[in-house]
PDB file of C-alpha atoms and ligand atoms in Angstrom:
ATOM      1  CA  MET A   1       8.853  13.196  11.034  1.00 33.00           C
ATOM      2  CA  LEU A   2       6.180  14.172  13.535  1.00 36.00           C
ATOM      3  CA  TYR A   3       2.451  14.169  13.001  1.00 39.00           C
ATOM      4  CA  GLY A   4      -0.028  14.646  15.782  1.00 43.00           C
ATOM      5  CA  GLY A   5       2.714  14.288  18.394  1.00 42.00           C
ATOM      6  CA  VAL A   6       3.723  10.779  17.341  1.00 44.00           C
ATOM      7  CA  ASN A   7       6.560   9.692  15.126  1.00 43.00           C
ATOM      8  CA  LEU A   8       5.743   6.095  14.342  1.00 60.00           C
ATOM      9  CA  GLU A   9       6.654   5.299  10.789  1.00 81.00           C
ATOM     10  CA  ASN A  10       4.358   4.097   8.073  1.00 95.00           C
ATOM     11  CA  LEU A  11       5.380   0.981   6.169  1.00 97.00           C
ATOM     12  CA  ILE A  12       6.325   0.701   2.493  1.00 97.00           C
ATOM     13  CA  SER A  13       5.035  -2.223   0.435  1.00 98.00           C
ATOM     14  CA  ALA A  14       6.860  -2.338  -2.906  1.00 98.00           C
ATOM     15  CA  SER A  15       4.701  -3.445  -5.843  1.00 98.00           C
ATOM     16  CA  ILE A  16       6.686  -5.494  -8.338  1.00 97.00           C
ATOM     17  CA  LEU A  17       3.978  -5.216 -11.038  1.00 97.00           C
ATOM     18  CA  ASN A  18       6.042  -2.790 -13.117  1.00 91.00           C
ATOM     19  CA  ALA A  19       9.478  -3.987 -11.996  1.00 96.00           C
ATOM     20  CA  ASP A  20      12.060  -5.586 -14.287  1.00 95.00           C
ATOM     21  CA  LEU A  21      10.652  -9.114 -14.076  1.00 95.00           C
ATOM     22  CA  LEU A  22      13.535 -10.632 -16.011  1.00 96.00           C
ATOM     23  CA  HIS A  23      15.808  -9.659 -13.095  1.00 97.00           C
ATOM     24  CA  LEU A  24      13.364 -10.085 -10.243  1.00 97.00           C
ATOM     25  CA  GLU A  25      15.909 -11.529  -7.832  1.00 97.00           C
ATOM     26  CA  ASP A  26      18.103  -8.428  -8.211  1.00 97.00           C
ATOM     27  CA  VAL A  27      15.023  -6.226  -7.813  1.00 97.00           C
ATOM     28  CA  ILE A  28      14.077  -7.985  -4.580  1.00 98.00           C
ATOM     29  CA  HIS A  29      17.562  -7.661  -3.129  1.00 98.00           C
ATOM     30  CA  LYS A  30      17.640  -3.963  -4.050  1.00 98.00           C
ATOM     31  CA  LEU A  31      14.301  -3.488  -2.302  1.00 98.00           C
ATOM     32  CA  GLU A  32      15.632  -5.256   0.806  1.00 98.00           C
ATOM     33  CA  THR A  33      18.721  -3.040   0.845  1.00 98.00           C
ATOM     34  CA  ALA A  34      16.665   0.087   0.209  1.00 98.00           C
ATOM     35  CA  GLY A  35      14.533  -0.612   3.296  1.00 97.00           C
ATOM     36  CA  ALA A  36      11.192  -1.772   1.863  1.00 97.00           C
ATOM     37  CA  ASP A  37       9.044  -3.455   4.530  1.00 97.00           C
ATOM     38  CA  MET A  38       6.886  -5.648   2.318  1.00 98.00           C
ATOM     39  CA  LEU A  39       6.667  -6.998  -1.219  1.00 98.00           C
ATOM     40  CA  HIS A  40       3.286  -6.258  -2.789  1.00 98.00           C
ATOM     41  CA  PHE A  41       2.263  -9.016  -5.209  1.00 98.00           C
ATOM     42  CA  ASP A  42      -0.624  -8.115  -7.544  1.00 98.00           C
ATOM     43  CA  VAL A  43      -2.636 -11.071  -8.830  1.00 98.00           C
ATOM     44  CA  MET A  44      -4.993 -10.294 -11.745  1.00 98.00           C
ATOM     45  CA  ASP A  45      -7.181 -12.752 -13.638  1.00 98.00           C
ATOM     46  CA  GLY A  46      -8.330 -10.712 -16.654  1.00 98.00           C
ATOM     47  CA  VAL A  47     -11.938 -10.971 -15.418  1.00 98.00           C
ATOM     48  CA  PHE A  48     -12.208  -9.002 -12.171  1.00 98.00           C
ATOM     49  CA  VAL A  49      -9.824  -6.498 -13.773  1.00 98.00           C
ATOM     50  CA  ASN A  50      -8.815  -5.964 -17.403  1.00 98.00           C
ATOM     51  CA  ASN A  51      -5.324  -7.261 -16.988  1.00 98.00           C
ATOM     52  CA  ILE A  52      -3.507 -10.526 -16.282  1.00 98.00           C
ATOM     53  CA  SER A  53      -0.405 -10.535 -14.109  1.00 98.00           C
ATOM     54  CA  PHE A  54       1.131 -13.471 -12.243  1.00 97.00           C
ATOM     55  CA  GLY A  55       0.238 -16.263  -9.853  1.00 98.00           C
ATOM     56  CA  MET A  56       1.406 -18.862  -7.355  1.00 98.00           C
ATOM     57  CA  PRO A  57       4.549 -20.187  -9.111  1.00 98.00           C
ATOM     58  CA  LEU A  58       6.161 -16.749  -9.212  1.00 98.00           C
ATOM     59  CA  LEU A  59       5.191 -16.027  -5.597  1.00 98.00           C
ATOM     60  CA  LYS A  60       6.737 -19.332  -4.539  1.00 98.00           C
ATOM     61  CA  ALA A  61       9.968 -18.549  -6.379  1.00 97.00           C
ATOM     62  CA  MET A  62      10.119 -15.105  -4.783  1.00 97.00           C
ATOM     63  CA  ALA A  63       9.329 -16.428  -1.325  1.00 97.00           C
ATOM     64  CA  GLY A  64      12.373 -18.666  -1.551  1.00 96.00           C
ATOM     65  CA  ALA A  65      14.572 -15.661  -2.259  1.00 96.00           C
ATOM     66  CA  THR A  66      13.564 -13.199   0.452  1.00 97.00           C
ATOM     67  CA  HIS A  67      12.455 -12.826   4.033  1.00 95.00           C
ATOM     68  CA  LEU A  68      10.465  -9.700   3.221  1.00 97.00           C
ATOM     69  CA  PHE A  69       6.802  -9.854   4.224  1.00 98.00           C
ATOM     70  CA  LYS A  70       4.717 -11.053   1.244  1.00 98.00           C
ATOM     71  CA  ASP A  71       1.666  -8.808   0.789  1.00 98.00           C
ATOM     72  CA  VAL A  72      -0.565 -10.554  -1.780  1.00 99.00           C
ATOM     73  CA  HIS A  73      -3.331  -8.506  -3.434  1.00 99.00           C
ATOM     74  CA  LEU A  74      -5.890 -10.704  -5.182  1.00 99.00           C
ATOM     75  CA  MET A  75      -7.809  -8.958  -7.973  1.00 98.00           C
ATOM     76  CA  ILE A  76      -9.628 -12.096  -9.071  1.00 98.00           C
ATOM     77  CA  THR A  77     -13.241 -13.278  -9.290  1.00 98.00           C
ATOM     78  CA  ASP A  78     -13.062 -16.305  -6.999  1.00 97.00           C
ATOM     79  CA  PRO A  79     -10.494 -15.614  -4.269  1.00 98.00           C
ATOM     80  CA  LEU A  80     -11.824 -18.336  -1.954  1.00 98.00           C
ATOM     81  CA  LYS A  81     -10.757 -20.985  -4.466  1.00 98.00           C
ATOM     82  CA  TYR A  82      -7.122 -19.832  -4.373  1.00 98.00           C
ATOM     83  CA  VAL A  83      -6.525 -18.864  -0.734  1.00 98.00           C
ATOM     84  CA  ASP A  84      -4.799 -22.125   0.207  1.00 98.00           C
ATOM     85  CA  ALA A  85      -2.650 -22.112  -2.919  1.00 98.00           C
ATOM     86  CA  PHE A  86      -1.364 -18.591  -2.238  1.00 98.00           C
ATOM     87  CA  ALA A  87      -0.803 -19.394   1.418  1.00 98.00           C
ATOM     88  CA  GLN A  88       1.233 -22.455   0.447  1.00 98.00           C
ATOM     89  CA  ALA A  89       3.176 -20.395  -2.074  1.00 98.00           C
ATOM     90  CA  GLY A  90       4.390 -18.139   0.751  1.00 98.00           C
ATOM     91  CA  ALA A  91       1.870 -15.341   1.272  1.00 98.00           C
ATOM     92  CA  ASP A  92       2.017 -13.663   4.706  1.00 98.00           C
ATOM     93  CA  LEU A  93      -1.020 -11.487   4.077  1.00 98.00           C
ATOM     94  CA  ILE A  94      -3.791 -12.139   1.545  1.00 99.00           C
ATOM     95  CA  THR A  95      -6.050  -9.255   0.579  1.00 99.00           C
ATOM     96  CA  PHE A  96      -9.143  -9.851  -1.548  1.00 99.00           C
ATOM     97  CA  HIS A  97     -11.736  -7.490  -3.009  1.00 99.00           C
ATOM     98  CA  TYR A  98     -15.019  -6.906  -1.213  1.00 98.00           C
ATOM     99  CA  GLU A  99     -16.641  -6.544  -4.662  1.00 98.00           C
ATOM    100  CA  SER A 100     -15.433  -9.944  -5.875  1.00 98.00           C
ATOM    101  CA  VAL A 101     -17.404 -12.201  -3.507  1.00 98.00           C
ATOM    102  CA  SER A 102     -20.873 -12.742  -2.101  1.00 97.00           C
ATOM    103  CA  ASP A 103     -19.605 -13.894   1.300  1.00 98.00           C
ATOM    104  CA  PRO A 104     -16.534 -11.892   2.369  1.00 98.00           C
ATOM    105  CA  PHE A 105     -16.656 -13.437   5.877  1.00 98.00           C
ATOM    106  CA  ALA A 106     -15.988 -16.890   4.414  1.00 98.00           C
ATOM    107  CA  VAL A 107     -12.906 -15.587   2.615  1.00 98.00           C
ATOM    108  CA  VAL A 108     -11.532 -13.882   5.739  1.00 98.00           C
ATOM    109  CA  GLU A 109     -12.064 -17.098   7.673  1.00 98.00           C
ATOM    110  CA  ALA A 110     -10.325 -19.198   5.005  1.00 99.00           C
ATOM    111  CA  ILE A 111      -7.333 -16.833   4.922  1.00 99.00           C
ATOM    112  CA  HIS A 112      -6.923 -17.055   8.704  1.00 98.00           C
ATOM    113  CA  ALA A 113      -7.381 -20.833   8.614  1.00 98.00           C
ATOM    114  CA  ALA A 114      -4.556 -20.964   6.068  1.00 98.00           C
ATOM    115  CA  GLY A 115      -2.291 -19.192   8.564  1.00 98.00           C
ATOM    116  CA  CYS A 116      -2.143 -15.769   6.896  1.00 98.00           C
ATOM    117  CA  LYS A 117      -3.179 -12.272   7.856  1.00 98.00           C
ATOM    118  CA  ALA A 118      -6.377 -11.209   6.065  1.00 98.00           C
ATOM    119  CA  GLY A 119      -7.061  -7.974   4.219  1.00 98.00           C
ATOM    120  CA  ILE A 120     -10.186  -6.618   2.539  1.00 99.00           C
ATOM    121  CA  SER A 121      -9.977  -4.116  -0.308  1.00 99.00           C
ATOM    122  CA  ILE A 122     -12.420  -1.622  -1.775  1.00 99.00           C
ATOM    123  CA  LYS A 123     -12.395  -0.109  -5.253  1.00 98.00           C
ATOM    124  CA  PRO A 124     -12.765   3.670  -5.723  1.00 98.00           C
ATOM    125  CA  SER A 125     -16.543   3.413  -6.265  1.00 98.00           C
ATOM    126  CA  THR A 126     -17.161   1.396  -3.077  1.00 98.00           C
ATOM    127  CA  PRO A 127     -17.908   3.486   0.039  1.00 98.00           C
ATOM    128  CA  ALA A 128     -15.829   3.288   3.209  1.00 98.00           C
ATOM    129  CA  GLU A 129     -18.857   1.953   5.127  1.00 98.00           C
ATOM    130  CA  ALA A 130     -18.628  -1.333   3.213  1.00 98.00           C
ATOM    131  CA  VAL A 131     -15.661  -2.475   5.316  1.00 98.00           C
ATOM    132  CA  ILE A 132     -17.209  -1.695   8.713  1.00 98.00           C
ATOM    133  CA  PRO A 133     -18.806  -5.144   9.245  1.00 98.00           C
ATOM    134  CA  PHE A 134     -15.359  -6.757   8.823  1.00 98.00           C
ATOM    135  CA  LEU A 135     -13.331  -4.639  11.223  1.00 98.00           C
ATOM    136  CA  ASP A 136     -13.581  -7.127  14.069  1.00 97.00           C
ATOM    137  CA  LYS A 137     -11.985  -9.803  11.868  1.00 98.00           C
ATOM    138  CA  VAL A 138      -9.549  -8.373   9.305  1.00 98.00           C
ATOM    139  CA  ASP A 139      -5.915  -7.414   9.846  1.00 98.00           C
ATOM    140  CA  LEU A 140      -5.831  -4.847   7.051  1.00 98.00           C
ATOM    141  CA  VAL A 141      -8.125  -2.637   4.988  1.00 98.00           C
ATOM    142  CA  LEU A 142      -6.861  -1.675   1.529  1.00 99.00           C
ATOM    143  CA  VAL A 143      -8.293   1.512   0.036  1.00 99.00           C
ATOM    144  CA  MET A 144      -7.618   1.572  -3.715  1.00 99.00           C
ATOM    145  CA  THR A 145      -6.530   5.026  -4.814  1.00 98.00           C
ATOM    146  CA  VAL A 146      -6.721   4.076  -8.513  1.00 98.00           C
ATOM    147  CA  GLU A 147      -8.990   1.712 -10.429  1.00 98.00           C
ATOM    148  CA  PRO A 148      -7.378  -1.706  -9.906  1.00 98.00           C
ATOM    149  CA  GLY A 149      -5.730  -3.285 -12.927  1.00 98.00           C
ATOM    150  CA  PHE A 150      -2.687  -1.271 -13.917  1.00 97.00           C
ATOM    151  CA  GLY A 151       0.342   0.394 -12.417  1.00 97.00           C
ATOM    152  CA  GLY A 152       1.389   3.918 -13.333  1.00 97.00           C
ATOM    153  CA  GLN A 153      -2.008   5.632 -12.910  1.00 98.00           C
ATOM    154  CA  GLY A 154      -2.598   8.916 -11.078  1.00 98.00           C
ATOM    155  CA  TYR A 155      -3.789   9.026  -7.448  1.00 98.00           C
ATOM    156  CA  ILE A 156      -7.539   9.790  -7.272  1.00 98.00           C
ATOM    157  CA  HIS A 157      -7.664  12.699  -4.815  1.00 98.00           C
ATOM    158  CA  GLU A 158     -11.306  12.044  -3.908  1.00 98.00           C
ATOM    159  CA  MET A 159     -10.049   8.909  -2.125  1.00 98.00           C
ATOM    160  CA  THR A 160      -8.320  10.949   0.591  1.00 98.00           C
ATOM    161  CA  GLU A 161     -11.639  11.452   2.381  1.00 98.00           C
ATOM    162  CA  LYS A 162     -12.276   7.726   2.185  1.00 98.00           C
ATOM    163  CA  ILE A 163      -8.899   7.017   3.817  1.00 98.00           C
ATOM    164  CA  GLU A 164      -9.888   9.416   6.612  1.00 98.00           C
ATOM    165  CA  ALA A 165     -13.262   7.715   7.002  1.00 98.00           C
ATOM    166  CA  VAL A 166     -11.707   4.246   7.208  1.00 98.00           C
ATOM    167  CA  ARG A 167      -9.137   5.531   9.720  1.00 97.00           C
ATOM    168  CA  ARG A 168     -11.951   6.910  11.893  1.00 97.00           C
ATOM    169  CA  ALA A 169     -13.776   3.579  11.713  1.00 97.00           C
ATOM    170  CA  ILE A 170     -10.622   1.617  12.599  1.00 97.00           C
ATOM    171  CA  SER A 171      -9.907   3.929  15.549  1.00 94.00           C
ATOM    172  CA  GLY A 172     -13.121   2.731  17.159  1.00 92.00           C
ATOM    173  CA  TRP A 173     -11.712  -0.784  17.483  1.00 92.00           C
ATOM    174  CA  ASP A 174      -9.260  -1.874  20.133  1.00 91.00           C
ATOM    175  CA  ARG A 175      -7.293  -4.132  17.808  1.00 92.00           C
ATOM    176  CA  ASP A 176      -4.458  -3.791  15.299  1.00 93.00           C
ATOM    177  CA  ILE A 177      -5.793  -3.138  11.822  1.00 97.00           C
ATOM    178  CA  MET A 178      -3.478  -1.781   9.136  1.00 97.00           C
ATOM    179  CA  LEU A 179      -4.780   0.767   6.619  1.00 97.00           C
ATOM    180  CA  GLU A 180      -3.097   0.332   3.257  1.00 98.00           C
ATOM    181  CA  VAL A 181      -3.414   2.502   0.149  1.00 98.00           C
ATOM    182  CA  ASP A 182      -2.555   1.375  -3.371  1.00 98.00           C
ATOM    183  CA  GLY A 183      -2.190   3.306  -6.600  1.00 98.00           C
ATOM    184  CA  GLY A 184      -0.472   6.483  -7.709  1.00 98.00           C
ATOM    185  CA  ILE A 185       1.647   6.826  -4.569  1.00 98.00           C
ATOM    186  CA  ASN A 186       4.705   9.071  -4.959  1.00 98.00           C
ATOM    187  CA  GLY A 187       6.573  11.486  -2.697  1.00 95.00           C
ATOM    188  CA  GLU A 188       3.665  13.933  -2.632  1.00 97.00           C
ATOM    189  CA  THR A 189       0.684  11.608  -2.484  1.00 98.00           C
ATOM    190  CA  ALA A 190       2.444   9.488   0.160  1.00 97.00           C
ATOM    191  CA  GLU A 191       2.303  12.455   2.515  1.00 96.00           C
ATOM    192  CA  ILE A 192      -1.357  13.144   1.693  1.00 97.00           C
ATOM    193  CA  ALA A 193      -2.299   9.503   2.311  1.00 97.00           C
ATOM    194  CA  CYS A 194      -0.330   9.269   5.568  1.00 96.00           C
ATOM    195  CA  LYS A 195      -1.838  12.486   6.908  1.00 95.00           C
ATOM    196  CA  ALA A 196      -5.263  11.012   6.106  1.00 96.00           C
ATOM    197  CA  GLY A 197      -4.387   7.942   8.203  1.00 96.00           C
ATOM    198  CA  ALA A 198      -2.742   5.382   5.915  1.00 97.00           C
ATOM    199  CA  ASP A 199      -0.029   3.323   7.570  1.00 95.00           C
ATOM    200  CA  VAL A 200       0.993   1.036   4.689  1.00 97.00           C
ATOM    201  CA  LEU A 201       1.807   2.582   1.311  1.00 98.00           C
ATOM    202  CA  VAL A 202       1.936   0.418  -1.800  1.00 98.00           C
ATOM    203  CA  VAL A 203       4.447   1.973  -4.154  1.00 98.00           C
ATOM    204  CA  GLY A 204       5.120   0.674  -7.656  1.00 98.00           C
ATOM    205  CA  SER A 205       6.146   2.732 -10.662  1.00 97.00           C
ATOM    206  CA  TYR A 206       7.352   5.750  -8.660  1.00 98.00           C
ATOM    207  CA  LEU A 207       9.823   3.602  -6.742  1.00 97.00           C
ATOM    208  CA  PHE A 208      11.267   1.994  -9.853  1.00 96.00           C
ATOM    209  CA  SER A 209      11.607   5.374 -11.579  1.00 96.00           C
ATOM    210  CA  GLN A 210      13.935   6.595  -8.823  1.00 96.00           C
ATOM    211  CA  GLU A 211      17.718   6.430  -9.191  1.00 96.00           C
ATOM    212  CA  ASP A 212      18.168   6.221  -5.408  1.00 97.00           C
ATOM    213  CA  MET A 213      15.574   3.793  -4.036  1.00 97.00           C
ATOM    214  CA  THR A 214      16.848   4.088  -0.467  1.00 97.00           C
ATOM    215  CA  ALA A 215      16.300   7.854  -0.503  1.00 97.00           C
ATOM    216  CA  ALA A 216      12.914   7.420  -2.200  1.00 97.00           C
ATOM    217  CA  ILE A 217      11.728   5.009   0.505  1.00 97.00           C
ATOM    218  CA  ALA A 218      13.132   7.171   3.307  1.00 95.00           C
ATOM    219  CA  GLY A 219      11.343  10.140   1.731  1.00 95.00           C
ATOM    220  CA  MET A 220       7.988   8.400   2.013  1.00 96.00           C
ATOM    221  CA  ARG A 221       8.106   7.859   5.783  1.00 94.00           C
ATOM    222  CA  PHE A 222       5.648  10.277   7.314  1.00 89.00           C
ATOM    223  CA  GLY A 223       4.006   8.241  10.053  1.00 75.00           C
ATOM    224  CA  SER A 224       0.282   8.019  10.630  1.00 65.00           C
ATOM    225  CA  GLY A 225       0.629   7.537  14.337  1.00 51.00           C
ATOM    226  CA  GLU A 226      -0.917   4.122  13.852  1.00 49.00           C
ATOM    227  CA  ALA A 227       1.901   2.156  12.268  1.00 41.00           C
ATOM    228  CA  GLU A 228       2.855  -1.081  13.946  1.00 48.00           C
ATOM    229  CA  GLU A 229       5.578  -3.687  13.796  1.00 51.00           C
ATOM    230  CA  ILE A 230       4.798  -6.593  11.504  1.00 54.00           C
ATOM    231  CA  GLU A 231       5.962 -10.097  12.267  1.00 54.00           C
TER     232      GLU A 231
HETATM  233  C1  LIG B   1      -3.009  -1.682  -9.382  1.00 50.16           C
HETATM  234  C2  LIG B   1      -2.166  -2.460  -8.428  1.00 50.16           C
HETATM  235  C3  LIG B   1      -1.093  -1.688  -7.794  1.00 50.16           C
HETATM  236  C4  LIG B   1      -0.040  -1.140  -8.707  1.00 50.16           C
HETATM  237  C5  LIG B   1       0.397   0.169  -8.119  1.00 50.16           C
HETATM  238  O1  LIG B   1      -4.161  -2.396  -9.675  1.00 50.16           O
HETATM  239  O2  LIG B   1      -2.979  -2.997  -7.387  1.00 50.16           O
HETATM  240  O3  LIG B   1      -0.474  -2.412  -6.727  1.00 50.16           O
HETATM  241  O4  LIG B   1       1.074  -1.960  -8.873  1.00 50.16           O
HETATM  242  O5  LIG B   1       1.260   0.759  -9.005  1.00 50.16           O
HETATM  243  P1  LIG B   1       1.585   2.297  -8.981  1.00 50.16           P
HETATM  244  O6  LIG B   1       2.339   2.578  -7.701  1.00 50.16           O
HETATM  245  O7  LIG B   1       2.421   2.466 -10.196  1.00 50.16           O
HETATM  246  O8  LIG B   1       0.301   3.059  -9.048  1.00 50.16           O
HETATM  247 ZN1  LIG B   2      -2.019  -3.841  -5.599  1.00 50.16          ZN
END
């Protein structure tokens, strides 16, 4: 599909938070076949968010079963403490929350030192400007389009302007920075987010509610004009 004269495709990062965890290997192989680009792995500690999910042992098991890019989203209070452990467990990209630390630069540095791409995420109440000081260092900015903690919530439409603002800020830099959105993404909100400038869509419950995952993923390729190949 064409937007703004370019047809580069956005990427799909499948969140396994609400997948059938008893049959995770089957789920992963279905996602590979259906054309997902990344696996989105939500880590929650019950403190930074009101939910507890999974950690390094499950990531390590998954990493042994797939070559898909492992997109790890840390929703925890002390990400610095766990960067090396998630890197060793197979993370390709580690994203932490701006709100969870006093020194985000130290976390970005530790993630790069561990050999991973680094992402910084902002909650709905945090303004787009918060990420600006990090744009010369990070590989990805994650704009949360729901309150972090649970899958299956509705996309917060006020976040569309924030996606646009982050896209404008990223455009000022001559380096590759992905813009990811997470929460409430479905066929309709995927298009809204891509038009606003997102180039990586995290998709959880919508994907697993679809009979035909291949068609669902193909139906969420809109292109932001900024998408790039990932290694
Ligand atoms: C929410 C998580 C999301 C979640 C998205 O805190 O970060 O990755 O799995 O799920 P859906 O797509 O159902 O909103
Ligand atoms: Zn997430």
